[in-house]
Coordinates of C-alpha atoms and ligand atoms in Angstrom, one line a residue:
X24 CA -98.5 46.3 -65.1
X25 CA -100.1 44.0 -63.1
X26 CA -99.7 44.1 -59.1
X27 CA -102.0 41.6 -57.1
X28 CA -101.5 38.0 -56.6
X29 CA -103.4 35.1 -56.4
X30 CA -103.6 33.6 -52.8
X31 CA -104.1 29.7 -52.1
X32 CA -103.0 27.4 -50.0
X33 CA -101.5 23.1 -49.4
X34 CA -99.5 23.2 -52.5
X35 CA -99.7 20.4 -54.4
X36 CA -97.7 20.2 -57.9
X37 CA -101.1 20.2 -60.0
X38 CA -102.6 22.8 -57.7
X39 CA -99.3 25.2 -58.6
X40 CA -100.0 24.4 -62.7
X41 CA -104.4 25.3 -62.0
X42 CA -103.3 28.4 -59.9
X43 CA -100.6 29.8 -62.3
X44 CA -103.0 29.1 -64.9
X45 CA -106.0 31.4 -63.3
X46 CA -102.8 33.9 -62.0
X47 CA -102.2 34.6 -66.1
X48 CA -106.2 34.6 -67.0
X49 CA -106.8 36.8 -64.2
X50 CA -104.1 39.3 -64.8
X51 CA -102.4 39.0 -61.6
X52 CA -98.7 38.9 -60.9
X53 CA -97.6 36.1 -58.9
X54 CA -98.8 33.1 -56.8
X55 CA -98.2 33.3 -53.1
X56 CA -98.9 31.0 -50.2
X57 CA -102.3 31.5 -48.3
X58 CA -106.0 30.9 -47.2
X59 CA -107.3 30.4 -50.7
X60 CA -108.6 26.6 -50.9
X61 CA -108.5 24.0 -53.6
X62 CA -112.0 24.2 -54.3
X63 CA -111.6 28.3 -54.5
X64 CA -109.2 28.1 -57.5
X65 CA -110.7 25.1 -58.8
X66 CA -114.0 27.5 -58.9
X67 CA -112.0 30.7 -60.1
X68 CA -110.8 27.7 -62.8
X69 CA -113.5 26.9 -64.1
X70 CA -114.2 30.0 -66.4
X71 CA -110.5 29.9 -68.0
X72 CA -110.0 26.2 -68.1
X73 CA -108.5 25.0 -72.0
X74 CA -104.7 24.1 -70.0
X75 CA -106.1 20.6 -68.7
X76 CA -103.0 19.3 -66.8
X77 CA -100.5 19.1 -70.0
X78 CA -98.1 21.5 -67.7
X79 CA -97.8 19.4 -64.0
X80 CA -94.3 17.5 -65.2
X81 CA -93.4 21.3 -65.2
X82 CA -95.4 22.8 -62.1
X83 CA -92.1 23.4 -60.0
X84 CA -90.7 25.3 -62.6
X85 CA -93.2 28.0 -62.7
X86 CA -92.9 31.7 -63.1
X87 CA -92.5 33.8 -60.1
X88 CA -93.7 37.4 -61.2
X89 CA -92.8 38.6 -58.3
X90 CA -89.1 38.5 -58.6
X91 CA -87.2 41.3 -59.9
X92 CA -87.3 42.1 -63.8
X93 CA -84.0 39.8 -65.4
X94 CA -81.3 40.7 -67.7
X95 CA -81.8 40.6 -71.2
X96 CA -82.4 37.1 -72.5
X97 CA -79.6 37.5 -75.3
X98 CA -77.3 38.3 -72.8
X99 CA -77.0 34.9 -71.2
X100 CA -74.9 32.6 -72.0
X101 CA -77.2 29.7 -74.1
X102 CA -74.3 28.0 -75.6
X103 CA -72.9 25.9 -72.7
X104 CA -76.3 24.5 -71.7
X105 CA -76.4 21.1 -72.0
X106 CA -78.7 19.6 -74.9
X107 CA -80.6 17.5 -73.3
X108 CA -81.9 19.0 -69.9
X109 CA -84.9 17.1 -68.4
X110 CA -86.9 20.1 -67.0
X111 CA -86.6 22.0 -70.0
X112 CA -87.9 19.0 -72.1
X113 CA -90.4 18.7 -70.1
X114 CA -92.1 22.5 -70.8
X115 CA -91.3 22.2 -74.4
X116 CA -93.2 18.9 -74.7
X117 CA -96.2 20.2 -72.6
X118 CA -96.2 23.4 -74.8
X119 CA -95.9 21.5 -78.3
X120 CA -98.6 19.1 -76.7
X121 CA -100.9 21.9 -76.0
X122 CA -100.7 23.5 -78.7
X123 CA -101.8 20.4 -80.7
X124 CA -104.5 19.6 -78.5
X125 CA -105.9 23.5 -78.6
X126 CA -105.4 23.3 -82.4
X127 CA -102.9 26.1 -82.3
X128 CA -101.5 27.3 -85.8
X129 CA -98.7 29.5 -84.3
X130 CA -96.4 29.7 -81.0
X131 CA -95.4 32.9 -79.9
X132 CA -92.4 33.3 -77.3
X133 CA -91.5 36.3 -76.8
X134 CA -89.2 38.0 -74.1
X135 CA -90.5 41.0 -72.4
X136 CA -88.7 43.1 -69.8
X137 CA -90.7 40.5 -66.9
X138 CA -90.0 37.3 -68.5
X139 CA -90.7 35.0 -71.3
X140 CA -94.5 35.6 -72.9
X141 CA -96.0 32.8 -74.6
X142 CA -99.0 33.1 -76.5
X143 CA -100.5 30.2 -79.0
X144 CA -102.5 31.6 -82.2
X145 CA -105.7 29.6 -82.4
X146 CA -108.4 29.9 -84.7
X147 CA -107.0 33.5 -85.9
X148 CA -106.4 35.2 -82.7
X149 CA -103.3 34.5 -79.8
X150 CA -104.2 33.3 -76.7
X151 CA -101.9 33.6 -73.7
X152 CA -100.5 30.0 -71.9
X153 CA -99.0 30.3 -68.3
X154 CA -95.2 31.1 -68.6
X155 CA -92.3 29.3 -67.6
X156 CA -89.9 30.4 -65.0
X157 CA -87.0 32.5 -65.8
X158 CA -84.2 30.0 -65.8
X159 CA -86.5 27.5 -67.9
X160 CA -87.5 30.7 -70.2
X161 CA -83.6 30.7 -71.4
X162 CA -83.0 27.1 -71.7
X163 CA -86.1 26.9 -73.4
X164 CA -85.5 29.3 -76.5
X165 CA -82.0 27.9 -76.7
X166 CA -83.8 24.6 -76.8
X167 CA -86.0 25.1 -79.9
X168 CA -83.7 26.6 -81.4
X169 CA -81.0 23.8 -81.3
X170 CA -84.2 21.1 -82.1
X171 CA -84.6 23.8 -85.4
X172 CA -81.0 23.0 -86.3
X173 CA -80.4 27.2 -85.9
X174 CA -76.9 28.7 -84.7
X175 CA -77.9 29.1 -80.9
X176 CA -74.9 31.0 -80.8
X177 CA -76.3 33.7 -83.3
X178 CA -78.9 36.1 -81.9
X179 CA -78.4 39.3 -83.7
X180 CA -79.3 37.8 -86.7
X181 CA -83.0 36.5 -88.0
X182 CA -83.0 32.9 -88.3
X183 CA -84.9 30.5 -90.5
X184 CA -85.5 26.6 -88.9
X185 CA -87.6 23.5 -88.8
X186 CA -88.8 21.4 -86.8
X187 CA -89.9 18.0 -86.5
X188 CA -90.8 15.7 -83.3
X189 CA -92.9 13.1 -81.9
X190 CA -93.9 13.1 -78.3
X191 CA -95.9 11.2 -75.5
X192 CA -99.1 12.0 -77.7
X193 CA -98.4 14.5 -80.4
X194 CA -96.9 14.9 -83.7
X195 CA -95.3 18.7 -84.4
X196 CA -93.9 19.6 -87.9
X197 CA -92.9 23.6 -87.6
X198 CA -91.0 26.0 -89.2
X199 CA -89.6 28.1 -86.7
X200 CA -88.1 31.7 -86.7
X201 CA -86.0 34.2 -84.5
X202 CA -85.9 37.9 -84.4
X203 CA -84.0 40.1 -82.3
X204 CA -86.1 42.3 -79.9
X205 CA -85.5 44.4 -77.3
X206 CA -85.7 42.2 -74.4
X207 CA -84.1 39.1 -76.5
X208 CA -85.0 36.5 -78.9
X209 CA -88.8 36.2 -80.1
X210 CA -89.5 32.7 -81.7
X211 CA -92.6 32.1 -83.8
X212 CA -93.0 28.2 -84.9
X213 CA -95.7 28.2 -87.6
X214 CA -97.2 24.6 -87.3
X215 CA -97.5 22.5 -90.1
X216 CA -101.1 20.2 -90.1
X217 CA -99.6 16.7 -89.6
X218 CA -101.8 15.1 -92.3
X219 CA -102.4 16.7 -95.4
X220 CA -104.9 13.9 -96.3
X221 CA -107.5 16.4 -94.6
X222 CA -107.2 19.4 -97.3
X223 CA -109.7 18.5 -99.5
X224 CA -112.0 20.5 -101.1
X225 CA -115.2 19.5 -99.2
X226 CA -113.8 20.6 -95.9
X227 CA -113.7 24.3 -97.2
X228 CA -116.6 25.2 -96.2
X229 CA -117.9 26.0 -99.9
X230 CA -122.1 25.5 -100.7
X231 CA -122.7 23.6 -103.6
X232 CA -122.7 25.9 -105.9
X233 CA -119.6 27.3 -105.3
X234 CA -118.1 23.7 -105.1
X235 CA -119.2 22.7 -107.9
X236 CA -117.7 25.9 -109.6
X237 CA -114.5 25.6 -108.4
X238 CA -114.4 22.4 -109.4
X239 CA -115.4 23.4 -113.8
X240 CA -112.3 25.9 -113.2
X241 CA -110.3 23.1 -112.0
X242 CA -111.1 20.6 -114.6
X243 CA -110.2 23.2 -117.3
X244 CA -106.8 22.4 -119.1
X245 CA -105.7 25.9 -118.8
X246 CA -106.8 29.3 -117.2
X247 CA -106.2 31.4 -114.0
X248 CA -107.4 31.0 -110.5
X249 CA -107.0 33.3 -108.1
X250 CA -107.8 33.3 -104.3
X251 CA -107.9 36.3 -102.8
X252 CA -107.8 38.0 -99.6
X253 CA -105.7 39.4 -96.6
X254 CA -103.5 37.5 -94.4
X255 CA -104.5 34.3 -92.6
X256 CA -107.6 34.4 -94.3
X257 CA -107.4 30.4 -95.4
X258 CA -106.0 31.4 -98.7
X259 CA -102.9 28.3 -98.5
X260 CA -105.6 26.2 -96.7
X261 CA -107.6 26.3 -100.6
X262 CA -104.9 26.2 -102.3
X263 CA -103.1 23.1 -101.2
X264 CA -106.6 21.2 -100.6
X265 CA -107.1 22.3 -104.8
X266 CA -103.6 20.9 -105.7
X267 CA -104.3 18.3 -103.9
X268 CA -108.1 17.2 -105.9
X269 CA -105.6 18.0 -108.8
X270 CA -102.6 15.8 -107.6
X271 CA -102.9 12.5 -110.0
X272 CA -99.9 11.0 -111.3
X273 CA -100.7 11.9 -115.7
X274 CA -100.3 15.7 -114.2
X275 CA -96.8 17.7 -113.9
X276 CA -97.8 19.5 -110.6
X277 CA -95.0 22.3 -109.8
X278 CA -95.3 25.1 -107.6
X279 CA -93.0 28.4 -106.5
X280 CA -93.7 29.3 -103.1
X281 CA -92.1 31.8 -100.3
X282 CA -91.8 29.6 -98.2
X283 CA -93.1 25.8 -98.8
X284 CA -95.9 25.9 -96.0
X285 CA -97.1 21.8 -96.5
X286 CA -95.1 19.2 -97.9
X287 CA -97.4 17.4 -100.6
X288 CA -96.1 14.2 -102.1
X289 CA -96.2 14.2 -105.6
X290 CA -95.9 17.5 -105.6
X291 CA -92.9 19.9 -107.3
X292 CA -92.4 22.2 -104.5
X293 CA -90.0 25.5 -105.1
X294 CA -89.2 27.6 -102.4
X295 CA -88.1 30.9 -103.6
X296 CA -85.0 33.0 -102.5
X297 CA -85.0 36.5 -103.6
X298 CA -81.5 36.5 -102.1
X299 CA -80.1 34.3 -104.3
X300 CA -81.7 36.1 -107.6
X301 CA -84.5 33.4 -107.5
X302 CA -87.6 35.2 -107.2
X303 CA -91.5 34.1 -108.2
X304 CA -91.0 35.4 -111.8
X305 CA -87.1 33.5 -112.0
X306 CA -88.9 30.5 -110.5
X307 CA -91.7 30.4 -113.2
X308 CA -89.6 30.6 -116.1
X309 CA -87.8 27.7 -115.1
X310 CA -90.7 25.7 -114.2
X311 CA -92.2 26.4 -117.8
X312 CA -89.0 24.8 -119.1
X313 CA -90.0 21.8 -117.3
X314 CA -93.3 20.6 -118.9
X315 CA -95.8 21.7 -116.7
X316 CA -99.4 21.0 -116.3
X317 CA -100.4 22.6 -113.0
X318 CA -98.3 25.5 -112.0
X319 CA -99.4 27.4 -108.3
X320 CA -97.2 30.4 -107.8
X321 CA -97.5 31.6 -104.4
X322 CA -98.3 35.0 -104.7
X323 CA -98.1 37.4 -107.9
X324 CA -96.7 40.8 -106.3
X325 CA -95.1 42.2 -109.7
X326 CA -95.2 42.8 -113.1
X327 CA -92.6 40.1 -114.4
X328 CA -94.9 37.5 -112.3
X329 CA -98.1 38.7 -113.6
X330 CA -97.7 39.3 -117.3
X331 CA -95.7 35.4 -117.2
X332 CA -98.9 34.3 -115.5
X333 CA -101.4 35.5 -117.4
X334 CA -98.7 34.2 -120.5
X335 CA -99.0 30.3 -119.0
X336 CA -102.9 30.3 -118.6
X337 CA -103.3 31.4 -121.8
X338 CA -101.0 28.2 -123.6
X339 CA -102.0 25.4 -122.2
X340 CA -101.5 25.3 -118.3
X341 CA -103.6 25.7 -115.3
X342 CA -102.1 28.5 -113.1
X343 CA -103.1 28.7 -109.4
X344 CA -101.8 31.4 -107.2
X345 CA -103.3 34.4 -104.6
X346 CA -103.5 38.1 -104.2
X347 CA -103.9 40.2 -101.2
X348 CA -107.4 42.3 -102.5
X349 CA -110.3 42.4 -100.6
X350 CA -112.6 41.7 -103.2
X351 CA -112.7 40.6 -106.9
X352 CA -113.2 44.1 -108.0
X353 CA -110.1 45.1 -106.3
X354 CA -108.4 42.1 -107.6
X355 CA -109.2 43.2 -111.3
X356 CA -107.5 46.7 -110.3
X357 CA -104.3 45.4 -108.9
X358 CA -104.0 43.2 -112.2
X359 CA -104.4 46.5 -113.8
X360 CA -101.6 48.4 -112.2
X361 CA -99.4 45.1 -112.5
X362 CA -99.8 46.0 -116.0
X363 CA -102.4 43.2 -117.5
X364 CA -104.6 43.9 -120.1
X365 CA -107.9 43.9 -120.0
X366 CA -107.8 41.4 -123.0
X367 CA -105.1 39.3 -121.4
X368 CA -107.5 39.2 -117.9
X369 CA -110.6 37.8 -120.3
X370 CA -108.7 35.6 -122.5
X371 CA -107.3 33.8 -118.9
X372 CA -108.9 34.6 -115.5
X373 CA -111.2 31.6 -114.8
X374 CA -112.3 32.6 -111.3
X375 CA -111.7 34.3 -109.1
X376 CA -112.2 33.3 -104.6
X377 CA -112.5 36.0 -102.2
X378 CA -112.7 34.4 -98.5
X379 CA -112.4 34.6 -95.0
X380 CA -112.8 32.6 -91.7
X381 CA -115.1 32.5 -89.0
X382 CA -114.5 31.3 -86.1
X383 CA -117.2 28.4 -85.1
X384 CA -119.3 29.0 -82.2
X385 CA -118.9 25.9 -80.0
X386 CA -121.7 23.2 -79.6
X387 CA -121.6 22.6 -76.2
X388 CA -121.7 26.4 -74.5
X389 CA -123.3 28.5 -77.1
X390 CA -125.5 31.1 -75.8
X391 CA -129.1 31.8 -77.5
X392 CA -129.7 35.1 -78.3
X393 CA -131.8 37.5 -80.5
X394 CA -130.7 37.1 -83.8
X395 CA -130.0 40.3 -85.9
X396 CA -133.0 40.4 -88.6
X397 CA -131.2 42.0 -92.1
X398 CA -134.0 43.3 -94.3
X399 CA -135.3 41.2 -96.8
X400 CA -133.9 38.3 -95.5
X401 CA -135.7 35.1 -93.9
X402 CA -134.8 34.1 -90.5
X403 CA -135.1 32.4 -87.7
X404 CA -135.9 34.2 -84.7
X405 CA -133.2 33.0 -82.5
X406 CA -129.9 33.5 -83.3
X407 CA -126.4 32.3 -81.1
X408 CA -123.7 34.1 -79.7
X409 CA -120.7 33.3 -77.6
X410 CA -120.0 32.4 -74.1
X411 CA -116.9 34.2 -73.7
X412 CA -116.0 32.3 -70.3
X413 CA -115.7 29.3 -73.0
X414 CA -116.2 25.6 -71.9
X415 CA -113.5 22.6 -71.6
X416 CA -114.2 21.9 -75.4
X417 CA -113.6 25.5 -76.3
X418 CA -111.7 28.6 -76.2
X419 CA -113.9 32.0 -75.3
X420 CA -116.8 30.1 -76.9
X421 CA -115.2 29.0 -80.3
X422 CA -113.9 26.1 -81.7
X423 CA -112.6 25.7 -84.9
X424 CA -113.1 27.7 -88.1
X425 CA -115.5 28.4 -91.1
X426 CA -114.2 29.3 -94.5
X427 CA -116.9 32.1 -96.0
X428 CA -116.2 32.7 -100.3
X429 CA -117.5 34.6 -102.4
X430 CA -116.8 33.6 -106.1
X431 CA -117.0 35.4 -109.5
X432 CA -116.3 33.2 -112.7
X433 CA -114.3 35.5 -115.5
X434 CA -117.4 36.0 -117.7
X435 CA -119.4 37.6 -115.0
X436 CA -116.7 39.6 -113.8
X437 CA -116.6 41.5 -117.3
X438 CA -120.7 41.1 -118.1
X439 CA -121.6 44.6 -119.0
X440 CA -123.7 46.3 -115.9
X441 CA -126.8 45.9 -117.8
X442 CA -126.7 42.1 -117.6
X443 CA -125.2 42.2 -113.7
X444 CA -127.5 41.2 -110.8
X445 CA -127.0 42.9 -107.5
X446 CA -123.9 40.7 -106.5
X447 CA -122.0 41.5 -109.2
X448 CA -122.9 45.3 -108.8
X449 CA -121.5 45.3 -104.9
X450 CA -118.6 43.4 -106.6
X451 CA -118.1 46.5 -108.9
X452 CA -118.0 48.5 -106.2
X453 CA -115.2 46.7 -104.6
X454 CA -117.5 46.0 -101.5
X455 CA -117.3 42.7 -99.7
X456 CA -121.1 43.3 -98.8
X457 CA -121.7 39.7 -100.3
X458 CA -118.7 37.8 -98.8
X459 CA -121.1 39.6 -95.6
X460 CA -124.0 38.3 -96.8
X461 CA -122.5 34.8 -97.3
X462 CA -121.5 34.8 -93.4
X463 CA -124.7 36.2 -92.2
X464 CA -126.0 32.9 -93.6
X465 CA -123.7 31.2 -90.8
X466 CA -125.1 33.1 -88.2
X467 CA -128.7 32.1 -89.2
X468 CA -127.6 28.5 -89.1
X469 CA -126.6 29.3 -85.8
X470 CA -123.1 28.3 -86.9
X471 CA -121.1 31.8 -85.7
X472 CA -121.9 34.9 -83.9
X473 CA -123.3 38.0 -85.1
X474 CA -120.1 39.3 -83.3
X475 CA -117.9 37.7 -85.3
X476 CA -119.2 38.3 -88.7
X477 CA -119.1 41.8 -87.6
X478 CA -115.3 41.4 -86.7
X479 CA -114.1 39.5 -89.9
X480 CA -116.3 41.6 -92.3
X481 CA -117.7 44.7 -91.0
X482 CA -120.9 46.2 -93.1
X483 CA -120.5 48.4 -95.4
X484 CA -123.3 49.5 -96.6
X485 CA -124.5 51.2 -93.4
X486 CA -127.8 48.3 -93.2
X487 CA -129.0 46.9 -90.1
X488 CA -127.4 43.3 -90.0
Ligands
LIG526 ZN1 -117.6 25.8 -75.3

């Protein structure tokens, strides 16, 4: 662990926030009077800015690492505090307001034998925030959970919640959720965008070809869609921003999903409970029964789900739903073992969307560099890369995302080999080496780092670039 501390000197409530903040970037363990100057930890600032001043209500409340490590967190006594406790409302709202500002999709808080952790999740990857003191730490959890309408009173038991507030400048809608650990309660709140008006299809990140594809397989009155890829790869991003182009008042739009991630308006929104005998497959068969146009099933995992599926997009409704593969050819494979026929997978797959995210390289601090020169491909002979110290407009030199797809209609997915270009071949092979290709054309835009195409989709095919 850890074991020097920051030294700085003339506190000043904003000084405690900045020198906390560098204390957490630069590993050390506590703050501590000293001959360190403003201007010093203003400079030692600089590089790991991104916490503006959203936490000075708070400064007096801050982590002392020093201290001895604290009971466990579930064995205090969070019941007889007070709802409504002013420094405690303070830290969440600085919190919930940071995380909007940075963008944050997730907000970790998690106990550890030290003290409470907190790490926000933005643009794929969790970022640590200075941590509150002990006694807020407690009064904190028991907070959230309390604004989540949870049983505070419960911590041996995951817990489901929601959340939904309005602050001095931000908006939070989040589902929240509790787990026991070792040291005490971790919460996750999973944010919810405030304004689904921005999931449209043009802010995918899809070139006009594959745009305008998506959009034939949309306008069909019946057939299967699939997006694919792993976890947090924008899959639910594309699908609500498709539901959405489809969302007109002559369609029936129903979906079954585990759980309801964006509240659409309009929209026929299931969430399944496997608990209660409702699963994806129970759900579908009673949305059939309801005159359906559009149905989006959140995820086909098993047979029951896949062959009624397959059933619906063959008789006269548009299905939309996702499947953790890597690639369309692994996608076809999974069908497979779900037990789909090879006919059935003609007669209704429409498309099929493998994707990913990059992470955008940020405007302002961007760092020229060499750019990597694939063979056969035409370049530009400077390429970008990030500034890891990261500006005020960024965090570690990106800021913001950039969806990458690869997509592979039905017909050419069963063309026989003879009639397949080299895409479809590395598609056969169940390769991602053109999802690759797609993001390479990023970095020659100067849009993201070789780095990070290298991180979200790492080559294959053993190739320079
Ligand atoms: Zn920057």
């Amino acid at each position: 662990m850890v074991g020097k501390g920051l030294v700085w000197c003339k506190p000043s409530p904003n000084l405690v926030v900045r020198a906390a903040a560098l204390a957490r970037a630069e590993n050390l363990s506590h703050v501590e009077p000293g001959p360190r100057t403003d201007s010093a930890v203003d400079a030692g600032l600089t590089n790991h800015t991104g916490y503006g001043d959203v936490f000075a209500p708070c400064a007096a409340h801050w982590l002392d690492w020093s201290k001895k490590p604290n009971p466990k967190m579930q064995e205090i006594d969070t019941v007889s505090q007070p709802a409504h406790d002013a420094p405690v409302a303070a830290y969440a709202d600085a919190l919930f307001t940071l995380a909007v500002q940075q963008r944050a999709s997730d907000i970790h808080l998690e106990p550890q034998q030290q003290g409470l952790i907190i790490r926000l999740r933005v643009d794929g990857l969790l970022h640590r925030v200075p941590s509150p003191a002990q006694e807020i730490a407690r009064r904190l959890c028991a907070r959230i959970k309390i604004m989540a309408a949870m049983d505070i009173a419960e911590q041996r038991r995951p817990q489901d919640g929601r959340i939904s507030t309005v602050g001095d400048g931000f908006q939070l809608d989040a589902r929240v959720s509790s787990l026991p650990t070792l040291w005490g309660e971790k919460l996750v709140l999973r944010l919810v965008p405030a304004n689904s008006s921005l999931l449209t299809l043009d802010a995918l990140g899809l070139n006009q070809t594959q745009h305008a594809q998506l959009l034939e397989a949309l306008s069909q009155p019946q057939g299967l869609i699939l997006v694919t890829g792993p976890t947090g790869s924008g899959k639910t991003q594309t699908l609500y921003s498709a539901l959405q182009w489809l969302n007109a008042e002559h369609r029936n739009i129903s979906t079954a999903e585990e759980p309801i991630e964006i509240p659409l308006t309009g929209i026929n929104q299931v969430a399944i409970r496997p608990s209660i005998g409702l699963d994806f497959a129970a759900t579908l068969r009673a949305l059939l029964r309801q005159d359906p146009d559009v149905l989006m099933v959140g995820e086909i995992r098993d047979e029951a789900t896949a062959s009624m599926a397959m059933r619906a997009a063959q008789t006269g409704h548009l299905v939309l739903s996702t499947l953790h593969t890597n690639s369309a050819r692994a996608t076809l494979l999974r069908l497979n073992q779900l037990g789909v026929s090879a006919r059935d997978l003609t007669e209704s797959l429409t498309l099929v969307l493998a994707q990913r995210l990059l992470r955008r390289l940020c405007g302002a601090c961007k760092k020229a560099c060499r750019a990597a020169t694939p063979p056969g491909v035409q370049i530009q002979s400077t390429g970008f890369e990030a500034n890891e110290a990261g500006c005020e407009r960024c965090l570690n030199g990106y800021c913001g995302r950039l969806g990458v797809f690869e997509l592979s209609s039905g017909r050419g997915l069963f063309e026989p080999a003879s009639k397949r270009g080299s895409a479809t071949e590395t598609l056969q092979q169940g390769s991602t080496q053109s999802l690759r290709d797609n993001a390479l054309t990023y970095h020659h835009n100067g849009d993201t780092s070789l780095a990070e195409v290298d991180r979200v989709l790492p080559n294959t095919n053993g190739q320079n670039g």
